[in-house]
Short mmCIF file of C-alpha atoms in Angstrom, two decimals:
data_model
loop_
_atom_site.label_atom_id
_atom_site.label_comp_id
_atom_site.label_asym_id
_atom_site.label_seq_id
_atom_site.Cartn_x
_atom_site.Cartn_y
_atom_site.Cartn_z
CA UNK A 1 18.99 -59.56 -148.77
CA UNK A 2 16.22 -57.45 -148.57
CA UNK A 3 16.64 -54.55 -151.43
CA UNK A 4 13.59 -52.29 -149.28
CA UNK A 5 14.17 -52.62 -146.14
CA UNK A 6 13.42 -49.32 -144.64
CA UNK A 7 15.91 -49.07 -141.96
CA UNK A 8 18.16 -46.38 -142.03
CA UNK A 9 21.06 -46.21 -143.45
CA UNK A 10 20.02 -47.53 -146.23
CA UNK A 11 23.44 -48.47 -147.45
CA UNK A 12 24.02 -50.57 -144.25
CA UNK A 13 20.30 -52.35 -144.41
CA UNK A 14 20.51 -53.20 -147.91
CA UNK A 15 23.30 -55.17 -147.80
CA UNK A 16 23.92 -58.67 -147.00
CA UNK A 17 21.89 -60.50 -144.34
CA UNK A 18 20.32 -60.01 -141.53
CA UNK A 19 23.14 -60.87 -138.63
CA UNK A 20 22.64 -62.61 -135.06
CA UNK A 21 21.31 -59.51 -133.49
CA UNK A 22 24.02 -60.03 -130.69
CA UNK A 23 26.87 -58.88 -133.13
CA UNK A 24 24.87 -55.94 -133.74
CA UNK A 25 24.52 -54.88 -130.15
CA UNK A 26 28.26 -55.62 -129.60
CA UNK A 27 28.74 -53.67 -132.50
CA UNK A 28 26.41 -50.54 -130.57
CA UNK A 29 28.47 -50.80 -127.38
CA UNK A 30 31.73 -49.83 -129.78
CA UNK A 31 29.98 -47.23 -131.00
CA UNK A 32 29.16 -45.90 -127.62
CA UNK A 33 32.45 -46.80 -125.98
CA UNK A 34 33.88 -43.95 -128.96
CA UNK A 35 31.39 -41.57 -128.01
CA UNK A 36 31.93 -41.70 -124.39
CA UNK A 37 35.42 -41.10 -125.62
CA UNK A 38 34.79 -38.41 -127.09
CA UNK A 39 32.99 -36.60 -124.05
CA UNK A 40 36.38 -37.48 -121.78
CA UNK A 41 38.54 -35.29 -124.20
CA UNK A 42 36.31 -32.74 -125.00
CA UNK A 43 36.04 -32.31 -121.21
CA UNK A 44 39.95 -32.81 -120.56
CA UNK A 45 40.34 -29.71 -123.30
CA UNK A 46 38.05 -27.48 -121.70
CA UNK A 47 38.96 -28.26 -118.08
CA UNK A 48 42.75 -27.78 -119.51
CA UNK A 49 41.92 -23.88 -120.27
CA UNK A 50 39.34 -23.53 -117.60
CA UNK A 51 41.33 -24.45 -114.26
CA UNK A 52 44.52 -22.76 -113.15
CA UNK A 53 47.19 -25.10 -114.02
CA UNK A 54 50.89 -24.64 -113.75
CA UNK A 55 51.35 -25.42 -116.97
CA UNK A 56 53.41 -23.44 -119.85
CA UNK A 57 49.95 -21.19 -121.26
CA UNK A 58 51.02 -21.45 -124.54
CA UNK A 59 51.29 -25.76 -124.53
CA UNK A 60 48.25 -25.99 -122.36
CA UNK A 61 46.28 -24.01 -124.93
CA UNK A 62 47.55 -26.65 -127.68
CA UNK A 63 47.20 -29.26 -125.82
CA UNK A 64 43.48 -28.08 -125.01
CA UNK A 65 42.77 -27.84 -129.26
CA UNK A 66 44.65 -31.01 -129.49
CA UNK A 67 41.81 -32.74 -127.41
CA UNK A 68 39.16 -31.03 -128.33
CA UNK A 69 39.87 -31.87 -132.18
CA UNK A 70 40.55 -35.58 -131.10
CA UNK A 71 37.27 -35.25 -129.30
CA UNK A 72 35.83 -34.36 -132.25
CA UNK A 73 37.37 -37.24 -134.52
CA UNK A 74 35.95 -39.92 -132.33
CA UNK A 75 32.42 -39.81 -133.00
CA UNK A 76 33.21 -39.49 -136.81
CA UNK A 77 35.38 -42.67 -136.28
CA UNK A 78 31.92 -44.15 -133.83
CA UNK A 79 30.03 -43.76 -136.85
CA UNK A 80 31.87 -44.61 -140.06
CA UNK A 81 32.98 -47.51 -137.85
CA UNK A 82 29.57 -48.62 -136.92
CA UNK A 83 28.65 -48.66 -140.27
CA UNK A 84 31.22 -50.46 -141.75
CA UNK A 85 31.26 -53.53 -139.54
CA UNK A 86 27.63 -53.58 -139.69
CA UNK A 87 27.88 -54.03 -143.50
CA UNK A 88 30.81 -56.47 -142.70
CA UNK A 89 28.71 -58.51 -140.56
CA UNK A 90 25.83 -58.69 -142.65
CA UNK A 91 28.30 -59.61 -145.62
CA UNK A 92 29.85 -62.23 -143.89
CA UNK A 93 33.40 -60.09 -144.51
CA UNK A 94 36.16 -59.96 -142.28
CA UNK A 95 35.39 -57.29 -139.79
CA UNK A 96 37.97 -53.73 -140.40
CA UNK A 97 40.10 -52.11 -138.12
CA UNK A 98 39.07 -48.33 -136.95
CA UNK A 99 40.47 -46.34 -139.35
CA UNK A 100 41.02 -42.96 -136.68
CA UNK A 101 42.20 -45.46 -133.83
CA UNK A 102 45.48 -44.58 -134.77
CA UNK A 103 45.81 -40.83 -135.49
CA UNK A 104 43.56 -41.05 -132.34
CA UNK A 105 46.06 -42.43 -130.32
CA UNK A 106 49.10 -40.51 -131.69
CA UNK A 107 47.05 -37.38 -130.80
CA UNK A 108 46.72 -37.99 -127.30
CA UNK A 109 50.51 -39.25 -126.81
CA UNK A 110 50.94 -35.49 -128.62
CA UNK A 111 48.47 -34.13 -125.47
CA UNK A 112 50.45 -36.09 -122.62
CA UNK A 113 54.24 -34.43 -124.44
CA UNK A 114 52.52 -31.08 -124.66
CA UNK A 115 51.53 -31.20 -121.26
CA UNK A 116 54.77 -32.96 -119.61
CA UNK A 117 57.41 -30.17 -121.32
CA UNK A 118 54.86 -27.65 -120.50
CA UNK A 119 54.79 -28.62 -116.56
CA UNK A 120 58.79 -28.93 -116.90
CA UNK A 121 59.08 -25.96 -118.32
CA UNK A 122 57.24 -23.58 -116.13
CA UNK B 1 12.76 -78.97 -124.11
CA UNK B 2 14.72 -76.45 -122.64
CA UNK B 3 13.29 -73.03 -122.67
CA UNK B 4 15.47 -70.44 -124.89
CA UNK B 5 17.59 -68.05 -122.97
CA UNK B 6 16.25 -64.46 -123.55
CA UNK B 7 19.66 -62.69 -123.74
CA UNK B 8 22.15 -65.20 -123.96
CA UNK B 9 25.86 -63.60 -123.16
CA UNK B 10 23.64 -60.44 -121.46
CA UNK B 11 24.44 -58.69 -124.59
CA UNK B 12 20.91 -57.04 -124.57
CA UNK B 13 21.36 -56.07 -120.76
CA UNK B 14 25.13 -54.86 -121.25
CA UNK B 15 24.00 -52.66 -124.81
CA UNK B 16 21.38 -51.16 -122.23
CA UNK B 17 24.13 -50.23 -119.56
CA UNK B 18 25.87 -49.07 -122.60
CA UNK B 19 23.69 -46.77 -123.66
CA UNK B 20 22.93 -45.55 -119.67
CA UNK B 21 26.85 -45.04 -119.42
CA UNK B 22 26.66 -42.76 -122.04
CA UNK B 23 23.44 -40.76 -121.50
CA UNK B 24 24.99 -40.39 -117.82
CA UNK B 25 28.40 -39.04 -119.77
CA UNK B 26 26.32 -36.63 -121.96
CA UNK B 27 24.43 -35.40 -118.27
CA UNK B 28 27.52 -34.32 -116.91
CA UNK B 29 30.31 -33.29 -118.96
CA UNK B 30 28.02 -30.38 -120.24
CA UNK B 31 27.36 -29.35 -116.67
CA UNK B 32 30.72 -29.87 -115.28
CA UNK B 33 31.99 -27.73 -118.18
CA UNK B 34 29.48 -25.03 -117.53
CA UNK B 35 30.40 -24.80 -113.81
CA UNK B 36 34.22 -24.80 -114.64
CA UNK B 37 33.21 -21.96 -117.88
CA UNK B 38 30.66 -20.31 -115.08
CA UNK B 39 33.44 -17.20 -114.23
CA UNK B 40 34.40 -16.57 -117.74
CA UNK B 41 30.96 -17.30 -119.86
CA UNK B 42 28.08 -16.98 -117.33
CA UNK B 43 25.08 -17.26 -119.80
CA UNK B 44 26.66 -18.85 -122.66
CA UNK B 45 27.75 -21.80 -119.72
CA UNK B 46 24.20 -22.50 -118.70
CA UNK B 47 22.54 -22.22 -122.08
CA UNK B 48 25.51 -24.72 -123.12
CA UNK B 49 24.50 -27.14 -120.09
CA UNK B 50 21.05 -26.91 -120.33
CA UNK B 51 20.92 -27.60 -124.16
CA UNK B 52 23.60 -30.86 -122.86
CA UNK B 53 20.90 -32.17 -120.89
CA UNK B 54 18.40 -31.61 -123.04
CA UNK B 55 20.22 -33.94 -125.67
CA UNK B 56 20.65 -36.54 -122.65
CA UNK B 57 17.27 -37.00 -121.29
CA UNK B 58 16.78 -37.25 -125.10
CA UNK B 59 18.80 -39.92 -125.77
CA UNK B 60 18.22 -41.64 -122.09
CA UNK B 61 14.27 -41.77 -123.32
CA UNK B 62 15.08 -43.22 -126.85
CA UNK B 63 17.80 -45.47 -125.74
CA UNK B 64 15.47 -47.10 -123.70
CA UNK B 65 12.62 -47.64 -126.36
CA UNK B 66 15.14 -49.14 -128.65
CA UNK B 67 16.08 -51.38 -125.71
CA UNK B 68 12.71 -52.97 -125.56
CA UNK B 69 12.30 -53.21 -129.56
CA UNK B 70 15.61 -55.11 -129.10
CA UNK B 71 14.36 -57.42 -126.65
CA UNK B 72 11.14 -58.42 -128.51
CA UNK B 73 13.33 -59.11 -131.41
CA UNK B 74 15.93 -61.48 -129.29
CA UNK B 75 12.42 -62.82 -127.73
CA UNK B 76 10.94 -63.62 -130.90
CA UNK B 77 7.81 -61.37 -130.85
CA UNK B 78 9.07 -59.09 -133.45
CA UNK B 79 11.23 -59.29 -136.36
CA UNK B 80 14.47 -57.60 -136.93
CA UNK B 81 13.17 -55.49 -139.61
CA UNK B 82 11.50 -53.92 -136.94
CA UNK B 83 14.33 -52.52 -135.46
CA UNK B 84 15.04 -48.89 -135.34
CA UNK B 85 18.26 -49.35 -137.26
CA UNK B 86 21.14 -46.61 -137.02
CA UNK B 87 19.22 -42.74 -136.64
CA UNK B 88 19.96 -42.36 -132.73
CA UNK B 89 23.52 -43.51 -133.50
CA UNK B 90 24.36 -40.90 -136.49
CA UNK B 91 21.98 -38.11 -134.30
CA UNK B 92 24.21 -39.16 -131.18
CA UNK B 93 27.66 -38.67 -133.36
CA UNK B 94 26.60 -35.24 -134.53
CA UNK B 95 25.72 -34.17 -131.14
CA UNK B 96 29.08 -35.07 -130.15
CA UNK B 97 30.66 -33.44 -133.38
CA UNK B 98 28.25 -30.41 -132.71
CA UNK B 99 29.80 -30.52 -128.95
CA UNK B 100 33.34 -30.36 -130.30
CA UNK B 101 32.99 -27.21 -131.81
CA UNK B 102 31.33 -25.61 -129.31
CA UNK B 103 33.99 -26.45 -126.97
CA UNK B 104 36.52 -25.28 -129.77
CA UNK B 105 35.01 -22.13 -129.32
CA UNK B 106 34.96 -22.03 -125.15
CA UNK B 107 38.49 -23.16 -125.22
CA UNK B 108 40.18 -20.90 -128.74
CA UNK B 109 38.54 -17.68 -126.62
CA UNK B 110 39.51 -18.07 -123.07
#
């Protein structure tokens, strides 16, 4: 442990040891596999109220928030995530589960209901 | 004796495509939003895709700096105290978060 290490976070750095840098950089591909997440709903919402869909206005406009608030949540889960198997790894601790994968993934079974009763239903 | 490998597993090289993936992803999705937004928000679209790329080239540039800090680390030549620890990933997330909102807004007033 090295208590001033100058890395930021802090709270991450100060921790534990220093890992086999290849469990960091699979640990920075998560990260960016979340974000890149994030960018395909936030474009799915928009695209949902931008295009002329045959699709029930008032589900396609809650099915757009629904994505763009789930595109929102994933780079808060990129984050918190990265940092909390980085201080796992350094610790030697078992290594969590994403905390938002799951409201994550009931959000965008929510989206795909949305949009199938609204395309029935117009 | 065997010479090291420099990036054993290609973790180094796939982090890099990684981090290309996503710059690409932050290059577009602002622009193809713009285009689709282009009837209904005309100036707000561009400024919206222009700031986007902005933020890309951005990361693109210091995604790639990191990349060869990394690989003098895995090579030896510098220690991992020199890396450049977790900034561009919390400045990336709040871009994102930032991005969210924005859209909120595009999407709550068409």
């Amino acid at each position: 442990m090295v208590p001033d290490d100058r890395r930021f976070p802090q709270s991450v750095y100060r921790t534990g040891s220093e890992p086999d840098i290849r469990f960091s950089l699979a640990n920075e591909r998560t990260f960016l596999a979340w974000i890149r997440t994030s960018l395909a709903f936030l474009a799915a919402g928009i695209a949902l109220e931008a295009l002329e869909l045959p699709i029930e206005p008032a589900l396609r406009l809650a099915a757009a928030l629904v994505l763009v608030a789930l595109g929102t949540l994933a780079p808060i889960q990129a984050w918190f995530g990265w940092m909390r198997v980085e201080r796992a790894v350094r610790a030697g601790r078992p290594l969590p589960s994403p905390a938002l994968a799951g409201p994550i993934g009931a959000g965008t079974l929510v989206v795909g209901l949305l949009l199938l009763v609204g395309l029935v239903v117009r | 004796m065997t010479t090291p490998e420099p990036d054993p597993g290609l973790q180094l090289e796939r982090t890099a495509l990684a981090w290309r993936r996503t710059a690409l992803a932050l290059m577009i999705g602002p622009v193809a939003a713009a285009r689709l937004l282009a009837p209904e928000r005309g100036v707000w679209a561009a400024l919206a895709a222009a700031g986007g790329l902005v933020v890309a080239v951005g990361v693109a540039v210091l995604a790639s700096r990191r990349h060869r800090t990394q690989a003098r680390v895995m090579s030896g030549a510098a220690s991992p105290h020199d890396l450049p620890g977790g900034l561009l990933l919390v400045l990336t997330a709040v871009v994102l978060v930032a991005g969210g909102v924005v859209a909120g807004g595009f999407v709550s007033r068409l």
